[in-house]
PDB file of C-alpha atoms in Angstrom:
ATOM      1  CA  MET A  29       8.603 -20.381  16.177  1.00 41.00           C
ATOM      2  CA  ILE A  30      11.971 -19.627  16.573  1.00 39.00           C
ATOM      3  CA  PHE A  31      13.151 -16.042  17.571  1.00 40.00           C
ATOM      4  CA  ASP A  32      16.548 -13.911  17.421  1.00 53.00           C
ATOM      5  CA  GLU A  33      17.887 -11.447  19.245  1.00 58.00           C
ATOM      6  CA  LYS A  34      17.215  -8.823  16.390  1.00 60.00           C
ATOM      7  CA  SER A  35      13.264 -10.289  16.059  1.00 63.00           C
ATOM      8  CA  ARG A  36      13.575  -8.590  20.447  1.00 69.00           C
ATOM      9  CA  GLN A  37      15.376  -5.804  19.176  1.00 70.00           C
ATOM     10  CA  VAL A  38      13.097  -4.778  16.301  1.00 69.00           C
ATOM     11  CA  GLY A  39       9.648  -6.015  18.618  1.00 73.00           C
ATOM     12  CA  ARG A  40      11.539  -3.018  21.680  1.00 80.00           C
ATOM     13  CA  LEU A  41      11.674  -1.044  18.919  1.00 79.00           C
ATOM     14  CA  LEU A  42       7.624  -1.105  17.885  1.00 82.00           C
ATOM     15  CA  LEU A  43       6.464  -0.426  20.819  1.00 87.00           C
ATOM     16  CA  VAL A  44       8.137   2.525  21.022  1.00 89.00           C
ATOM     17  CA  LEU A  45       7.229   3.266  17.856  1.00 87.00           C
ATOM     18  CA  ASP A  46       3.155   2.234  18.293  1.00 90.00           C
ATOM     19  CA  THR A  47       3.071   4.199  21.582  1.00 93.00           C
ATOM     20  CA  LEU A  48       4.842   7.448  19.858  1.00 93.00           C
ATOM     21  CA  MET A  49       2.328   7.068  16.924  1.00 92.00           C
ATOM     22  CA  ALA A  50      -0.995   5.810  18.978  1.00 94.00           C
ATOM     23  CA  ALA A  51      -0.104   9.408  20.701  1.00 95.00           C
ATOM     24  CA  LEU A  52       0.054  11.747  17.317  1.00 95.00           C
ATOM     25  CA  VAL A  53      -3.440   9.828  15.851  1.00 96.00           C
ATOM     26  CA  PHE A  54      -5.145  10.097  18.878  1.00 96.00           C
ATOM     27  CA  LEU A  55      -4.343  14.419  19.174  1.00 95.00           C
ATOM     28  CA  ALA A  56      -4.014  14.601  15.376  1.00 96.00           C
ATOM     29  CA  MET A  57      -8.387  12.759  15.597  1.00 95.00           C
ATOM     30  CA  TYR A  58      -9.265  14.789  18.069  1.00 95.00           C
ATOM     31  CA  TRP A  59      -8.877  17.883  16.284  1.00 95.00           C
ATOM     32  CA  ALA A  60      -9.319  17.027  12.915  1.00 94.00           C
ATOM     33  CA  ARG A  61     -12.753  15.947  15.045  1.00 93.00           C
ATOM     34  CA  GLU A  62     -13.405  19.472  16.008  1.00 92.00           C
ATOM     35  CA  TYR A  63     -12.751  20.735  12.721  1.00 91.00           C
ATOM     36  CA  ILE A  64     -15.072  18.727  11.156  1.00 91.00           C
ATOM     37  CA  PHE A  65     -17.848  19.059  14.041  1.00 90.00           C
ATOM     38  CA  SER A  66     -16.744  22.276  14.621  1.00 87.00           C
ATOM     39  CA  SER A  67     -20.457  22.719  15.950  1.00 88.00           C
ATOM     40  CA  ASN A  68     -20.441  20.706  18.446  1.00 88.00           C
ATOM     41  CA  PRO A  69     -17.093  21.448  20.597  1.00 89.00           C
ATOM     42  CA  THR A  70     -15.471  19.132  23.624  1.00 91.00           C
ATOM     43  CA  ASP A  71     -14.163  19.335  25.805  1.00 91.00           C
ATOM     44  CA  TYR A  72      -9.979  19.280  25.053  1.00 92.00           C
ATOM     45  CA  TYR A  73      -8.267  18.752  27.939  1.00 92.00           C
ATOM     46  CA  ALA A  74     -11.329  15.771  29.005  1.00 90.00           C
ATOM     47  CA  HIS A  75     -10.149  13.964  26.184  1.00 93.00           C
ATOM     48  CA  LEU A  76      -6.640  14.543  26.539  1.00 94.00           C
ATOM     49  CA  ALA A  77      -7.057  12.975  30.236  1.00 93.00           C
ATOM     50  CA  LEU A  78      -8.391   9.214  28.366  1.00 93.00           C
ATOM     51  CA  LEU A  79      -5.130   9.409  26.317  1.00 95.00           C
ATOM     52  CA  PRO A  80      -3.187   7.625  28.872  1.00 95.00           C
ATOM     53  CA  LEU A  81      -5.790   5.270  29.393  1.00 95.00           C
ATOM     54  CA  VAL A  82      -6.244   4.130  25.432  1.00 95.00           C
ATOM     55  CA  LEU A  83      -2.078   3.662  25.668  1.00 95.00           C
ATOM     56  CA  THR A  84      -2.429   1.471  28.258  1.00 96.00           C
ATOM     57  CA  LEU A  85      -5.365  -0.646  26.699  1.00 95.00           C
ATOM     58  CA  GLN A  86      -3.428  -0.414  23.246  1.00 95.00           C
ATOM     59  CA  THR A  87      -0.366  -1.869  24.836  1.00 94.00           C
ATOM     60  CA  LEU A  88      -1.549  -5.036  27.141  1.00 94.00           C
ATOM     61  CA  LEU A  89      -3.596  -6.631  23.687  1.00 94.00           C
ATOM     62  CA  MET A  90      -1.049  -5.777  21.531  1.00 91.00           C
ATOM     63  CA  PHE A  91       0.869  -7.949  24.267  1.00 90.00           C
ATOM     64  CA  ARG A  92      -1.475 -10.497  24.860  1.00 90.00           C
ATOM     65  CA  PHE A  93      -2.046 -11.300  20.418  1.00 87.00           C
ATOM     66  CA  GLY A  94       1.745 -11.472  19.788  1.00 83.00           C
ATOM     67  CA  LEU A  95       2.471  -8.300  18.448  1.00 81.00           C
ATOM     68  CA  TYR A  96       5.919  -8.250  18.748  1.00 79.00           C
ATOM     69  CA  ARG A  97       6.987 -11.313  18.818  1.00 72.00           C
ATOM     70  CA  GLY A  98       7.840 -13.522  15.714  1.00 58.00           C
ATOM     71  CA  LEU A  99       8.873 -10.698  13.294  1.00 57.00           C
ATOM     72  CA  ARG A 100      10.146 -12.657  11.239  1.00 56.00           C
ATOM     73  CA  VAL A 101       7.747 -15.173  10.115  1.00 53.00           C
ATOM     74  CA  ALA A 102       4.433 -13.174  10.806  1.00 58.00           C
ATOM     75  CA  THR A 103       2.449 -12.248   7.504  1.00 66.00           C
ATOM     76  CA  ILE A 104       1.108  -8.066   6.364  1.00 71.00           C
ATOM     77  CA  ALA A 105      -2.140 -10.472   6.514  1.00 77.00           C
ATOM     78  CA  GLY A 106      -1.238 -11.692   9.552  1.00 77.00           C
ATOM     79  CA  TYR A 107      -0.191  -8.797  11.512  1.00 78.00           C
ATOM     80  CA  THR A 108      -2.976  -6.937  10.240  1.00 84.00           C
ATOM     81  CA  TRP A 109      -5.938  -9.453  11.761  1.00 87.00           C
ATOM     82  CA  MET A 110      -3.374  -9.220  15.260  1.00 88.00           C
ATOM     83  CA  VAL A 111      -4.057  -5.574  15.064  1.00 89.00           C
ATOM     84  CA  ILE A 112      -7.776  -5.482  14.676  1.00 92.00           C
ATOM     85  CA  GLN A 113      -8.335  -7.983  16.930  1.00 93.00           C
ATOM     86  CA  ALA A 114      -6.129  -6.409  19.853  1.00 93.00           C
ATOM     87  CA  LEU A 115      -7.802  -2.713  19.205  1.00 94.00           C
ATOM     88  CA  ALA A 116     -10.796  -4.381  19.270  1.00 94.00           C
ATOM     89  CA  PHE A 117     -10.338  -5.992  22.150  1.00 96.00           C
ATOM     90  CA  SER A 118      -9.321  -2.229  23.857  1.00 95.00           C
ATOM     91  CA  PHE A 119     -12.039   0.059  22.848  1.00 95.00           C
ATOM     92  CA  VAL A 120     -14.966  -3.214  23.705  1.00 95.00           C
ATOM     93  CA  ILE A 121     -12.846  -1.929  27.712  1.00 96.00           C
ATOM     94  CA  LEU A 122     -12.428   1.579  27.123  1.00 95.00           C
ATOM     95  CA  PHE A 123     -16.578   1.477  26.351  1.00 94.00           C
ATOM     96  CA  THR A 124     -17.121  -0.701  28.907  1.00 95.00           C
ATOM     97  CA  ILE A 125     -15.221   1.488  30.948  1.00 95.00           C
ATOM     98  CA  LEU A 126     -17.143   4.599  30.176  1.00 93.00           C
ATOM     99  CA  PHE A 127     -20.171   3.814  30.414  1.00 92.00           C
ATOM    100  CA  LEU A 128     -19.626   2.527  33.938  1.00 94.00           C
ATOM    101  CA  LEU A 129     -18.219   6.538  34.623  1.00 91.00           C
ATOM    102  CA  LYS A 130     -20.873   8.135  32.406  1.00 90.00           C
ATOM    103  CA  ALA A 131     -18.837   9.653  30.831  1.00 89.00           C
ATOM    104  CA  THR A 132     -21.127  10.971  28.468  1.00 87.00           C
ATOM    105  CA  TYR A 133     -18.714  13.893  27.139  1.00 89.00           C
ATOM    106  CA  VAL A 134     -16.185  11.829  26.084  1.00 90.00           C
ATOM    107  CA  SER A 135     -16.833  12.317  21.834  1.00 91.00           C
ATOM    108  CA  ARG A 136     -17.591   8.702  20.594  1.00 89.00           C
ATOM    109  CA  SER A 137     -17.241   9.304  17.037  1.00 90.00           C
ATOM    110  CA  PHE A 138     -14.152  11.021  17.688  1.00 94.00           C
ATOM    111  CA  LEU A 139     -12.433   7.836  19.381  1.00 93.00           C
ATOM    112  CA  LEU A 140     -13.925   5.730  16.280  1.00 93.00           C
ATOM    113  CA  MET A 141     -11.607   7.953  14.346  1.00 94.00           C
ATOM    114  CA  TYR A 142      -9.118   6.990  16.037  1.00 96.00           C
ATOM    115  CA  GLY A 143      -9.838   4.014  15.668  1.00 94.00           C
ATOM    116  CA  ALA A 144      -9.838   4.101  12.181  1.00 94.00           C
ATOM    117  CA  ALA A 145      -6.447   5.842  11.386  1.00 95.00           C
ATOM    118  CA  ASP A 146      -4.321   3.881  14.409  1.00 94.00           C
ATOM    119  CA  LEU A 147      -5.576   0.837  13.047  1.00 93.00           C
ATOM    120  CA  VAL A 148      -3.844   1.762   9.358  1.00 92.00           C
ATOM    121  CA  ALA A 149      -0.954   3.624  10.857  1.00 91.00           C
ATOM    122  CA  LEU A 150      -0.009   0.381  13.279  1.00 88.00           C
ATOM    123  CA  VAL A 151      -0.270  -2.088  10.217  1.00 86.00           C
ATOM    124  CA  ALA A 152       1.470   0.902   7.396  1.00 85.00           C
ATOM    125  CA  VAL A 153       4.320   1.140  10.189  1.00 80.00           C
ATOM    126  CA  ARG A 154       4.912  -2.736  10.100  1.00 74.00           C
ATOM    127  CA  ALA A 155       4.840  -2.900   7.086  1.00 73.00           C
ATOM    128  CA  GLY A 156       7.853  -0.058   6.548  1.00 72.00           C
ATOM    129  CA  LEU A 157      10.240  -1.318   9.101  1.00 68.00           C
ATOM    130  CA  VAL A 158       9.467  -4.871   9.805  1.00 63.00           C
ATOM    131  CA  TRP A 159       9.470  -6.369   6.417  1.00 62.00           C
ATOM    132  CA  TRP A 160      11.718  -3.324   5.320  1.00 64.00           C
ATOM    133  CA  TYR A 161      13.671  -4.419   8.061  1.00 62.00           C
ATOM    134  CA  PHE A 162      14.149  -8.682   7.850  1.00 59.00           C
ATOM    135  CA  HIS A 163      13.898  -8.272   3.613  1.00 58.00           C
ATOM    136  CA  ARG A 164      16.872  -6.527   3.822  1.00 61.00           C
ATOM    137  CA  SER A 165      18.915  -8.705   5.453  1.00 58.00           C
ATOM    138  CA  ILE A 166      17.812 -11.356   3.900  1.00 55.00           C
ATOM    139  CA  GLU A 167      19.203  -9.584   0.668  1.00 54.00           C
ATOM    140  CA  ARG A 168      22.141  -8.645   2.165  1.00 57.00           C
ATOM    141  CA  ASN A 169      23.018 -11.762   3.557  1.00 54.00           C
ATOM    142  CA  GLU A 170      22.893 -11.410   7.251  1.00 50.00           C
ATOM    143  CA  ASN A 171      21.082 -12.168  10.606  1.00 50.00           C
ATOM    144  CA  PHE A 172      20.393 -15.473   8.639  1.00 58.00           C
ATOM    145  CA  LEU A 173      19.572 -18.436  11.301  1.00 67.00           C
ATOM    146  CA  LYS A 174      21.475 -21.552  10.640  1.00 71.00           C
ATOM    147  CA  VAL A 175      19.255 -24.992  11.227  1.00 75.00           C
ATOM    148  CA  LEU A 176      21.141 -28.550  11.404  1.00 69.00           C
ATOM    149  CA  ILE A 177      17.823 -30.768  10.733  1.00 75.00           C
ATOM    150  CA  VAL A 178      17.554 -34.329  12.181  1.00 77.00           C
ATOM    151  CA  GLY A 179      17.409 -37.163   9.868  1.00 73.00           C
ATOM    152  CA  THR A 180      17.704 -38.089   5.728  1.00 72.00           C
ATOM    153  CA  GLY A 181      13.857 -39.313   5.487  1.00 72.00           C
ATOM    154  CA  GLN A 182      10.440 -37.658   4.076  1.00 80.00           C
ATOM    155  CA  ARG A 183       9.867 -35.767   7.036  1.00 82.00           C
ATOM    156  CA  ALA A 184      13.375 -34.286   7.018  1.00 77.00           C
ATOM    157  CA  LYS A 185      12.813 -33.678   3.169  1.00 79.00           C
ATOM    158  CA  HIS A 186       9.118 -31.759   4.160  1.00 79.00           C
ATOM    159  CA  LEU A 187      10.810 -29.619   6.538  1.00 74.00           C
ATOM    160  CA  SER A 188      13.610 -28.302   4.418  1.00 75.00           C
ATOM    161  CA  ARG A 189      11.495 -28.373   1.232  1.00 78.00           C
ATOM    162  CA  THR A 190       9.118 -25.311   2.851  1.00 75.00           C
ATOM    163  CA  LEU A 191      12.593 -23.874   4.991  1.00 69.00           C
ATOM    164  CA  ARG A 192      13.732 -22.932   1.433  1.00 67.00           C
ATOM    165  CA  GLU A 193      10.007 -22.208  -0.435  1.00 64.00           C
ATOM    166  CA  HIS A 194       9.845 -19.115   2.524  1.00 57.00           C
ATOM    167  CA  SER A 195      13.094 -17.045   1.996  1.00 51.00           C
ATOM    168  CA  GLU A 196      11.440 -14.565   3.813  1.00 49.00           C
ATOM    169  CA  TRP A 197      11.848 -16.431   6.845  1.00 55.00           C
ATOM    170  CA  GLY A 198      15.650 -16.165   6.577  1.00 59.00           C
ATOM    171  CA  ILE A 199      16.673 -19.865   7.089  1.00 67.00           C
ATOM    172  CA  ASP A 200      20.044 -21.448   6.481  1.00 70.00           C
ATOM    173  CA  VAL A 201      19.783 -25.141   5.955  1.00 73.00           C
ATOM    174  CA  VAL A 202      23.076 -26.193   6.433  1.00 67.00           C
ATOM    175  CA  GLY A 203      23.631 -30.082   6.688  1.00 75.00           C
ATOM    176  CA  TYR A 204      21.754 -33.413   8.270  1.00 81.00           C
ATOM    177  CA  LEU A 205      22.135 -35.493  10.603  1.00 78.00           C
ATOM    178  CA  ASP A 206      21.415 -39.209   9.835  1.00 74.00           C
ATOM    179  CA  LEU A 207      20.897 -41.817  12.507  1.00 70.00           C
ATOM    180  CA  ALA A 208      23.615 -43.867  10.140  1.00 65.00           C
ATOM    181  CA  PRO A 209      26.632 -43.328   9.563  1.00 66.00           C
ATOM    182  CA  PRO A 210      26.920 -41.185   6.306  1.00 64.00           C
ATOM    183  CA  GLN A 211      28.163 -42.148   2.658  1.00 64.00           C
ATOM    184  CA  PRO A 212      31.692 -40.244   1.313  1.00 59.00           C
ATOM    185  CA  GLY A 213      29.218 -36.684   0.039  1.00 61.00           C
ATOM    186  CA  ALA A 214      25.764 -38.327   0.724  1.00 70.00           C
ATOM    187  CA  THR A 215      23.398 -35.164   0.271  1.00 74.00           C
ATOM    188  CA  VAL A 216      19.539 -34.378   1.322  1.00 75.00           C
ATOM    189  CA  LEU A 217      18.222 -31.502  -0.961  1.00 72.00           C
ATOM    190  CA  GLY A 218      21.628 -30.481  -2.171  1.00 67.00           C
ATOM    191  CA  SER A 219      22.822 -29.605   2.233  1.00 71.00           C
ATOM    192  CA  PRO A 220      25.097 -32.727   3.092  1.00 78.00           C
ATOM    193  CA  VAL A 221      24.884 -34.957   5.845  1.00 77.00           C
ATOM    194  CA  LEU A 222      27.032 -34.325   8.187  1.00 69.00           C
ATOM    195  CA  GLY A 223      27.566 -36.718  11.228  1.00 66.00           C
ATOM    196  CA  THR A 224      25.150 -38.473  12.809  1.00 71.00           C
ATOM    197  CA  VAL A 225      22.428 -38.085  15.969  1.00 64.00           C
ATOM    198  CA  ASP A 226      25.481 -40.121  18.332  1.00 63.00           C
ATOM    199  CA  GLN A 227      27.876 -37.753  17.240  1.00 62.00           C
ATOM    200  CA  ILE A 228      26.256 -34.617  19.134  1.00 65.00           C
ATOM    201  CA  ARG A 229      24.846 -37.155  21.917  1.00 55.00           C
ATOM    202  CA  GLU A 230      28.313 -37.254  22.709  1.00 50.00           C
ATOM    203  CA  PHE A 231      29.206 -33.421  23.382  1.00 47.00           C
TER     204      PHE A 231
END
């Protein structure tokens, strides 16, 4: 899809927020686990030593599943599915490493609590930041992508209708180019036919 500088800026901000959120959730879930299972305490520093590995795996998998790209056009459901996949793969790798190292001292109940809470936190960050940011920009007529459609036939009209139906994408169809010189005042779906394809080639 189309990317712009605003999307990249929000993507970088999300990376920082995701890392901070995951670290906070990790610590919070450790203390929650200790409170719930107070009769079976675990080693705090041994679990804290896992945090860099957990954050590294999560960040790499979230990049792999495209969670920092296409922020303008992704839906909450789509993002939730990508977060689930990224976390699932990261936990498979983490549990494999712990199994191979025979790290039986690591609480599996804590890791499961952390995974569930981290999923909720990551989705909440996107729902609260990304969609608020882009929807506010669209309401203010900011951060629009200007699109010039080549052609005036059925496929061009279908593309134009699709872009107009998805106003949350923040894409503005400014006009059309035709193969033949347009009639004066010609329009397609309310947008003007601005010229021909050959005029663009001249530049």
